[in-house]
Short mmCIF file of C-alpha atoms and ligand atoms in Angstrom, two decimals:
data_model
loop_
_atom_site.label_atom_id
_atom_site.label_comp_id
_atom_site.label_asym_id
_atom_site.label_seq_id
_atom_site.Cartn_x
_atom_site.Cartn_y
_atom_site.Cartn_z
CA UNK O 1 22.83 62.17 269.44
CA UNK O 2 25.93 63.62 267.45
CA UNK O 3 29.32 62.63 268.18
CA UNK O 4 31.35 65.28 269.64
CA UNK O 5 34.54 65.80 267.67
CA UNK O 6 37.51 67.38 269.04
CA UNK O 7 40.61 69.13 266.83
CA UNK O 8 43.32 71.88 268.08
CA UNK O 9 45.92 73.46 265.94
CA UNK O 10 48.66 75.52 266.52
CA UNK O 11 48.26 79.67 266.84
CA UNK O 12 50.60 80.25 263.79
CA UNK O 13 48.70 83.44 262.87
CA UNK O 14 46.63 83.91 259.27
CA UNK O 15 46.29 81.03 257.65
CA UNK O 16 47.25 79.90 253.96
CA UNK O 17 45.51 78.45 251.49
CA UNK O 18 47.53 74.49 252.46
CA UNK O 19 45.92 75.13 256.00
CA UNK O 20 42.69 75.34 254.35
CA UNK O 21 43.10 72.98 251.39
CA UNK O 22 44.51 70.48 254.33
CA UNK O 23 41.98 71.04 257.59
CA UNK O 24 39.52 74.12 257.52
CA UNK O 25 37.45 73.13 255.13
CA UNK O 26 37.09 69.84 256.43
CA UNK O 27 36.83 71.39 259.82
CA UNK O 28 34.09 72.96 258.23
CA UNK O 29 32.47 70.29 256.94
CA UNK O 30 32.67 68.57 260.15
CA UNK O 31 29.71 70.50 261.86
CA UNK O 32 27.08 69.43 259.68
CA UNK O 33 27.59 65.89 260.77
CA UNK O 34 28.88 66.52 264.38
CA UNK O 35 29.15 68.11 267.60
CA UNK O 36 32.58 70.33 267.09
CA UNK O 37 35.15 71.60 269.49
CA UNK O 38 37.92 73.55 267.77
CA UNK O 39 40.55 74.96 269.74
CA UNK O 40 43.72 76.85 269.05
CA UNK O 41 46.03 75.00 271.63
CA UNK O 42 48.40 77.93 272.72
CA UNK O 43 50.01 75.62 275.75
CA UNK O 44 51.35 73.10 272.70
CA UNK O 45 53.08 76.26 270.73
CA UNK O 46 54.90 76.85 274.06
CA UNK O 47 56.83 73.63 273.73
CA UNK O 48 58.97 75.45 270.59
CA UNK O 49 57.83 79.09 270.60
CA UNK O 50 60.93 81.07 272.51
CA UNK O 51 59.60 84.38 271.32
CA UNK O 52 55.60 84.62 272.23
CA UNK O 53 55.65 88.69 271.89
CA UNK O 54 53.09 87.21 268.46
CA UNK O 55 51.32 85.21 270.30
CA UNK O 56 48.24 87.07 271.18
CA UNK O 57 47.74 88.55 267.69
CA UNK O 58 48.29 85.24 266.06
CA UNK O 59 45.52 83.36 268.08
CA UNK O 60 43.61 86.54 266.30
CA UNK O 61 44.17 86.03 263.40
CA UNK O 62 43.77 82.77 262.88
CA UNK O 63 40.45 83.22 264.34
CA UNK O 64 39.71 85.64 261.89
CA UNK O 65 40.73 83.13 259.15
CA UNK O 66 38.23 80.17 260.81
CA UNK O 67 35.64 82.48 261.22
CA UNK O 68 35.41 83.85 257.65
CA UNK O 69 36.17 80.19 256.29
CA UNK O 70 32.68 79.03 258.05
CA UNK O 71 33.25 77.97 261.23
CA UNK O 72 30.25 78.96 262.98
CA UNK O 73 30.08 79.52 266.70
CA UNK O 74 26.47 79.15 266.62
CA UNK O 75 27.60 75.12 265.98
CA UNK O 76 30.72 74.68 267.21
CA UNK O 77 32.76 75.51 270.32
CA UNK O 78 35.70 77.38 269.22
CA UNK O 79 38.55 78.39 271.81
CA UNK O 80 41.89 78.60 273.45
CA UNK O 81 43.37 76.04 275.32
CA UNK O 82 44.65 78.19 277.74
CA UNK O 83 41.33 79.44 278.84
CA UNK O 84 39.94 76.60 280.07
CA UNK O 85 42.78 75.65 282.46
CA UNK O 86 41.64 72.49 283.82
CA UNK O 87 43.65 70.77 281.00
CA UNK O 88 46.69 71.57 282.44
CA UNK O 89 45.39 69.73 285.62
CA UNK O 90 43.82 66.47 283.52
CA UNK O 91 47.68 66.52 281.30
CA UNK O 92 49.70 66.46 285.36
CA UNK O 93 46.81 63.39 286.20
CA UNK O 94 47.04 61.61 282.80
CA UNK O 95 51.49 61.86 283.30
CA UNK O 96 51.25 60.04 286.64
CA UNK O 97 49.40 56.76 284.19
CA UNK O 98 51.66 57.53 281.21
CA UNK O 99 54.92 55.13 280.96
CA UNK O 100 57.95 57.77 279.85
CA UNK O 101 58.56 54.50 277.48
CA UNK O 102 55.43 54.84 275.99
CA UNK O 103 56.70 59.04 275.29
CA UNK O 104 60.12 58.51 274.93
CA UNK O 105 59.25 56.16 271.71
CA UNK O 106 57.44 59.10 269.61
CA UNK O 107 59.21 60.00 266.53
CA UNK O 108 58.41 63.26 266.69
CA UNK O 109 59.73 63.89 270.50
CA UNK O 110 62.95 62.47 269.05
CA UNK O 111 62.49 65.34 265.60
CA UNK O 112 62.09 68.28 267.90
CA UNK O 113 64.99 67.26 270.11
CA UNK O 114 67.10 67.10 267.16
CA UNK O 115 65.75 70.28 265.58
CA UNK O 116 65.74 72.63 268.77
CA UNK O 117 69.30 70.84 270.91
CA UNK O 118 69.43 73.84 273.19
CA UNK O 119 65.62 73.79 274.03
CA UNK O 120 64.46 70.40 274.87
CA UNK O 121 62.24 70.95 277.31
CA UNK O 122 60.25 69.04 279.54
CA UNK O 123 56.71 70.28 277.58
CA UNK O 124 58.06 68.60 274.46
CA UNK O 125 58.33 65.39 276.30
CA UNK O 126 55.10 65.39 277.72
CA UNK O 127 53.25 66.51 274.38
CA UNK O 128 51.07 63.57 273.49
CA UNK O 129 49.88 63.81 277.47
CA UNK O 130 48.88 67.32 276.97
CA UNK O 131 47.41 66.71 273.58
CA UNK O 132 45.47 63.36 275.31
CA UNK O 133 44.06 65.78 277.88
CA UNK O 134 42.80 68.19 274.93
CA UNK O 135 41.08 65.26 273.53
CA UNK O 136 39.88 63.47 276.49
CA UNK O 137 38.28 66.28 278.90
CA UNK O 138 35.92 67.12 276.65
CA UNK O 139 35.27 63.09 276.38
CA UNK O 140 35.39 63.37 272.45
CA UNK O 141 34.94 60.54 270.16
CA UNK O 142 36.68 61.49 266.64
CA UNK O 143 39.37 63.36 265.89
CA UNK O 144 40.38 64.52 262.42
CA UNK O 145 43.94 63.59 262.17
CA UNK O 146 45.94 63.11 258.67
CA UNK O 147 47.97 59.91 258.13
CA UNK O 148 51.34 61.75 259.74
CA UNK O 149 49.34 61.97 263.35
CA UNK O 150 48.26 58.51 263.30
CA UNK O 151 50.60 57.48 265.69
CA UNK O 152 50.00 60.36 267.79
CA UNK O 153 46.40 59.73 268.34
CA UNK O 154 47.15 55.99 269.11
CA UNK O 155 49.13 57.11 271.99
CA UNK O 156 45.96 59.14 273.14
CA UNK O 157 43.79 56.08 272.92
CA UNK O 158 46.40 53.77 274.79
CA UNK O 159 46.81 56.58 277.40
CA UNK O 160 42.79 56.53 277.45
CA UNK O 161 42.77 53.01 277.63
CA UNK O 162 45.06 52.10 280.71
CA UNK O 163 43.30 55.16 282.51
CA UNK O 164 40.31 53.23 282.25
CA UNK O 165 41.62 49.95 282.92
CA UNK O 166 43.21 51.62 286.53
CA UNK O 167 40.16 53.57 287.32
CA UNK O 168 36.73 52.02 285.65
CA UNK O 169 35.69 53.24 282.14
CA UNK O 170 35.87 56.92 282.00
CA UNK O 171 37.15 58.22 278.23
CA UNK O 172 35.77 56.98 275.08
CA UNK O 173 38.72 55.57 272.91
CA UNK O 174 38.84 58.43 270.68
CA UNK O 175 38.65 57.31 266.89
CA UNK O 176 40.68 58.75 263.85
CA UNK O 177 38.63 60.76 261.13
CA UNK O 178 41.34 60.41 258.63
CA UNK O 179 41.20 63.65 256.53
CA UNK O 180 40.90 62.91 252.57
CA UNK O 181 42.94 65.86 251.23
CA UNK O 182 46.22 65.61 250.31
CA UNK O 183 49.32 67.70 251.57
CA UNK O 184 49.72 70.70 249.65
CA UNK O 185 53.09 71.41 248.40
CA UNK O 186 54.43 75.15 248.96
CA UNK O 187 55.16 77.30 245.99
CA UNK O 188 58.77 76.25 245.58
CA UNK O 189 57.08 72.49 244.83
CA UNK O 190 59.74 71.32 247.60
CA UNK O 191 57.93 71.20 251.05
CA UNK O 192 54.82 71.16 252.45
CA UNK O 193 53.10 74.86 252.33
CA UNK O 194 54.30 76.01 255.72
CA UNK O 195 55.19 79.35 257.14
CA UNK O 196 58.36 77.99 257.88
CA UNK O 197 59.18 77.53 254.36
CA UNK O 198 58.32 80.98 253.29
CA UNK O 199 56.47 78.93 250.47
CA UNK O 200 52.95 80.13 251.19
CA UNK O 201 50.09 81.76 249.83
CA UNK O 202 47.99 83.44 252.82
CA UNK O 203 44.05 83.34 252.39
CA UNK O 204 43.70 86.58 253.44
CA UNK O 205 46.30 88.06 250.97
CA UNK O 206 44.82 90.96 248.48
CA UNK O 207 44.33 89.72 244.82
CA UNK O 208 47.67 91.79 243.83
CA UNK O 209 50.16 89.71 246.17
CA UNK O 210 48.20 86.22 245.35
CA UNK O 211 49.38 87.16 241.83
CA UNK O 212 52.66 88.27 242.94
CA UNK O 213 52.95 84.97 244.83
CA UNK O 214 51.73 82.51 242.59
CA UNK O 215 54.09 83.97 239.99
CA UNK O 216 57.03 82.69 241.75
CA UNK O 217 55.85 79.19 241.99
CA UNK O 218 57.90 76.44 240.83
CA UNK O 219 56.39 74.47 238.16
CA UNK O 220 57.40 71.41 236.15
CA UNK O 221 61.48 71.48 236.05
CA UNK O 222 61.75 69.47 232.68
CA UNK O 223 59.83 72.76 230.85
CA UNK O 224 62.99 74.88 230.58
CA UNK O 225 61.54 76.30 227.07
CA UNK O 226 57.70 77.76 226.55
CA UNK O 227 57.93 75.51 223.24
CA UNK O 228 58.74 72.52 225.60
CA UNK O 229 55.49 69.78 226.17
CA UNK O 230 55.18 70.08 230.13
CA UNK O 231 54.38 67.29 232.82
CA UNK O 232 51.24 68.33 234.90
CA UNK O 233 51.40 65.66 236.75
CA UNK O 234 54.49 66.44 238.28
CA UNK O 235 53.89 70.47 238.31
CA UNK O 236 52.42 71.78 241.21
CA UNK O 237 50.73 74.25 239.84
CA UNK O 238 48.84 71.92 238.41
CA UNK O 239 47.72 70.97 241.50
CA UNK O 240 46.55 73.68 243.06
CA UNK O 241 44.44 73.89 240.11
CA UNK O 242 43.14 70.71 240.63
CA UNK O 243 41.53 72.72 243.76
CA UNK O 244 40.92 76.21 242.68
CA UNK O 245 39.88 75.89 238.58
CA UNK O 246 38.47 71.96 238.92
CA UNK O 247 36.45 72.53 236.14
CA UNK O 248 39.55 73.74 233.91
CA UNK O 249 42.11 70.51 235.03
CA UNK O 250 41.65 68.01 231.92
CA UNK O 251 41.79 71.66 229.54
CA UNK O 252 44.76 72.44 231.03
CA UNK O 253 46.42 69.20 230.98
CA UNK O 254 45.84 68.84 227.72
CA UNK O 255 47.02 72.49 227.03
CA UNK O 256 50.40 71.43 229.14
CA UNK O 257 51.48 68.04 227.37
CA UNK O 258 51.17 70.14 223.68
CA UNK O 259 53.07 73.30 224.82
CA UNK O 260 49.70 75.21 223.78
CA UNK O 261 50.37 76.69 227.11
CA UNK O 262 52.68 78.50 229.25
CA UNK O 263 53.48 78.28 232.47
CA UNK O 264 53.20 82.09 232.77
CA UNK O 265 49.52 82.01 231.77
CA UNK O 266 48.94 78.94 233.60
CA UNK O 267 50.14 80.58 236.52
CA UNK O 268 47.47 83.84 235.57
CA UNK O 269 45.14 81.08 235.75
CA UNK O 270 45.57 79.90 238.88
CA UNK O 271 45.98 83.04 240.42
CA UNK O 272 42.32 84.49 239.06
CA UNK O 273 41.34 81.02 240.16
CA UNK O 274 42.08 81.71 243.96
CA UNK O 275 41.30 84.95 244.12
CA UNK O 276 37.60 84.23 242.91
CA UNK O 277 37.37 81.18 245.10
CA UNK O 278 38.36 83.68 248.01
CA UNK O 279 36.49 86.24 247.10
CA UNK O 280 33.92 85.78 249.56
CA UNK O 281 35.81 84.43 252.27
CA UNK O 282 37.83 87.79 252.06
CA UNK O 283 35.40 90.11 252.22
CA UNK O 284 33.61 88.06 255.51
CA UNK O 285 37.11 88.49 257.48
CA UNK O 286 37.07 92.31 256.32
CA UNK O 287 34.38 92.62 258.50
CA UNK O 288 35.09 90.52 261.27
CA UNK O 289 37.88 92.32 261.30
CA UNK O 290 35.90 95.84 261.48
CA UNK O 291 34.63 94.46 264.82
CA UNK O 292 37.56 94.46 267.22
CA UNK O 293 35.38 92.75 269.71
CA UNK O 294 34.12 89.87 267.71
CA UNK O 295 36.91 87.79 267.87
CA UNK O 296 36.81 88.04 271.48
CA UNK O 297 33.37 87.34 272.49
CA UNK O 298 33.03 84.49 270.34
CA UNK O 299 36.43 83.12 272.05
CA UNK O 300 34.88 84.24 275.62
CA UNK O 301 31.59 82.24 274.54
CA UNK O 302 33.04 79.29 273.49
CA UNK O 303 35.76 78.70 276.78
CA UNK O 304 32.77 78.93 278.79
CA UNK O 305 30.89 76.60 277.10
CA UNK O 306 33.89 74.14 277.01
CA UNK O 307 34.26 74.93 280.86
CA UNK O 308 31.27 73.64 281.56
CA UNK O 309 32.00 69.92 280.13
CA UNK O 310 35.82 69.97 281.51
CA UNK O 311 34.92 70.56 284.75
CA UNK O 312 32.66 67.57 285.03
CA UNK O 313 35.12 65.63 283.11
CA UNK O 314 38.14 66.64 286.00
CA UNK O 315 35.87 66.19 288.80
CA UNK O 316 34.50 62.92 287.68
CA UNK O 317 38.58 62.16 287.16
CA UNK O 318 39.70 63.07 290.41
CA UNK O 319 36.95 61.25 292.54
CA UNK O 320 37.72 58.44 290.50
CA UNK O 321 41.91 59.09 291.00
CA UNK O 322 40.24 59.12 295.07
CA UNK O 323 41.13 62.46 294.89
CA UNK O 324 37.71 63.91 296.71
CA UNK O 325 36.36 62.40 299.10
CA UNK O 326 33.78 59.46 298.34
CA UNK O 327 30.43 59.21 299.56
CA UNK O 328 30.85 56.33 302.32
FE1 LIG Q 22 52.61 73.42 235.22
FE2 LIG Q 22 50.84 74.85 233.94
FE3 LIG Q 22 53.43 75.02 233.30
FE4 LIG Q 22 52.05 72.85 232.72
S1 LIG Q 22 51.70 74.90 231.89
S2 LIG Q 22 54.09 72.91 233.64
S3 LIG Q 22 50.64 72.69 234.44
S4 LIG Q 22 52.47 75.64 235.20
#
């Protein structure tokens, strides 16, 4: 039997190509070898969104982007948290076994407080509980994390863990799938690509902005002159070609270090590089996107389907919490 692996990630609308380079594609990967739940966990974005008038037509597009990328509901159950609301009753059981110690302790609790003072609210707090519930209602054994989460899923397994220990053996201890792609840096070579960075290239953008984009990147900082030898290795440019023009890397190293190249045409390169690598992938989410309904049914599809195994998980939970009644 496969092993059922469980991932959610934030709605933050269509996706770039560090969102891809960093999880779809492994997401993708991920069904050939496993039984996949993806779910795009709207309750989390709550915790920092103020403004949600987005929200609906982000958890679109983003689906759109998943879809078109190869997630296939045919293997994998793809959804939104919200719709299958017996997580919010497994993250209120899981709090009542959770030390505040244990929450208080997370770096990242301690991030967001600093980052949004007037809004720390409860839901931040209580984040690795809700994101422990995500994981453990639908009783999954891996989880695709990168290094920076590591700590986050430990807390899941130690909340998993003294469950158990109160109540009998219940959740598998989920394990870590670390991912093997590196964080991709934004355009301005500063941050990680991020929407909040305005740094980003957008999978779904048209071959005329990816140029437009990918024109303003920052490259290597020493290369003030086109006659100047360049550093690849520090450029990252460079790197992105590494993912979109593999075959091209050692040429264009090479290239760099003797000033044979510029960055301009470097920069041409890459950009013909993505848009041929997207190519497809574009033209699948043009129609997806020709079908309002698609997006819909496959969500509708897949929250039943996930329905099915929470509820069994939350009943078995609360008869073993002796909240139903027990045969006697
Ligand atoms: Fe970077 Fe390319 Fe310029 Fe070299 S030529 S510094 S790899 S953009």
């Amino acid at each position: 039997m496969k092993k059922r692996v469980f991932s959610g990630a934030r709605p933050t609308g269509r996706q770039h190509i560090g969102n891809y380079i960093g999880a779809i594609q492994n997401y993708v990967a991920l069904q050939k070898e496993y039984e996949c739940i993806y779910c795009i966990v709207d309750i989390h974005a709550l915790t920092t969104l103020e403004n949600t008038d987005r929200l609906q037509q982000d958890i679109h597009e983003m689906m759109l982007d998943w879809l078109a990328a190869g997630l296939d509901p045919q293997k994998s159950i793809l959804f939104v948290q919200s719709h299958v609301p017996e997580v919010m009753e497994l993250y209120t059981l899981l709090g009542m076994v959770t030390p505040l110690g244990w929450l208080m302790r997370v770096p990242t609790f301690k991030e967001k407080a600093r980052m949004q003072p007037h809004n720390v609210n409860y839901g931040l707090v209580g984040y690795p509980v809700l994101m422990t519930a995500d994981i453990v209602l639908y009783k999954a054994e891996v989880v695709p994390v990168g290094e920076d989460q590591l700590p986050h899923l430990e807390l899941a397994r130690e909340i998993a863990r003294r469950f158990n220990s109160l109540f009998g053996p219940t959740f598998p201890e989920p394990q870590a799938k670390l991912t093997s792609f590196p964080m991709v840096l934004g355009l301005n070579g500063a941050q990680k690509m991020g929407k909040s960075y305005d740094n980003y290239v957008e999978l779904a953008a048209t071959p005329e902005e990816t140029y437009k984009l990918v024109m303003t990147a920052v490259t290597d900082p020493a290369r003030k002159y086109r006659s100047d030898p360049g550093h690849p290795e520090v450029c990252n440019v460079f790197s992105l070609h590494g993912f979109f023009n593999p075959d091209s890397t050692d040429e264009i190293a090479v290239e760099c270090h003797s000033a044979k190249i510029g960055c301009v045409d470097c920069k041409k390169l890459l950009a013909e590089g993505i848009n041929s690598k997207l190519a497809a992938f574009r033209e699948k989410r043009a129609s997806f996107a020709a079908e309002p309904q698609y997006v819909a049914e496959v969500l509708a599809d897949g929250a039943e389907r996930a329905k099915v195994i929470a509820e069994r998980t939350l009943a078995e939970v609360k008869e073993k919490m002796g909240l139903l009644p027990r045969d006697v």
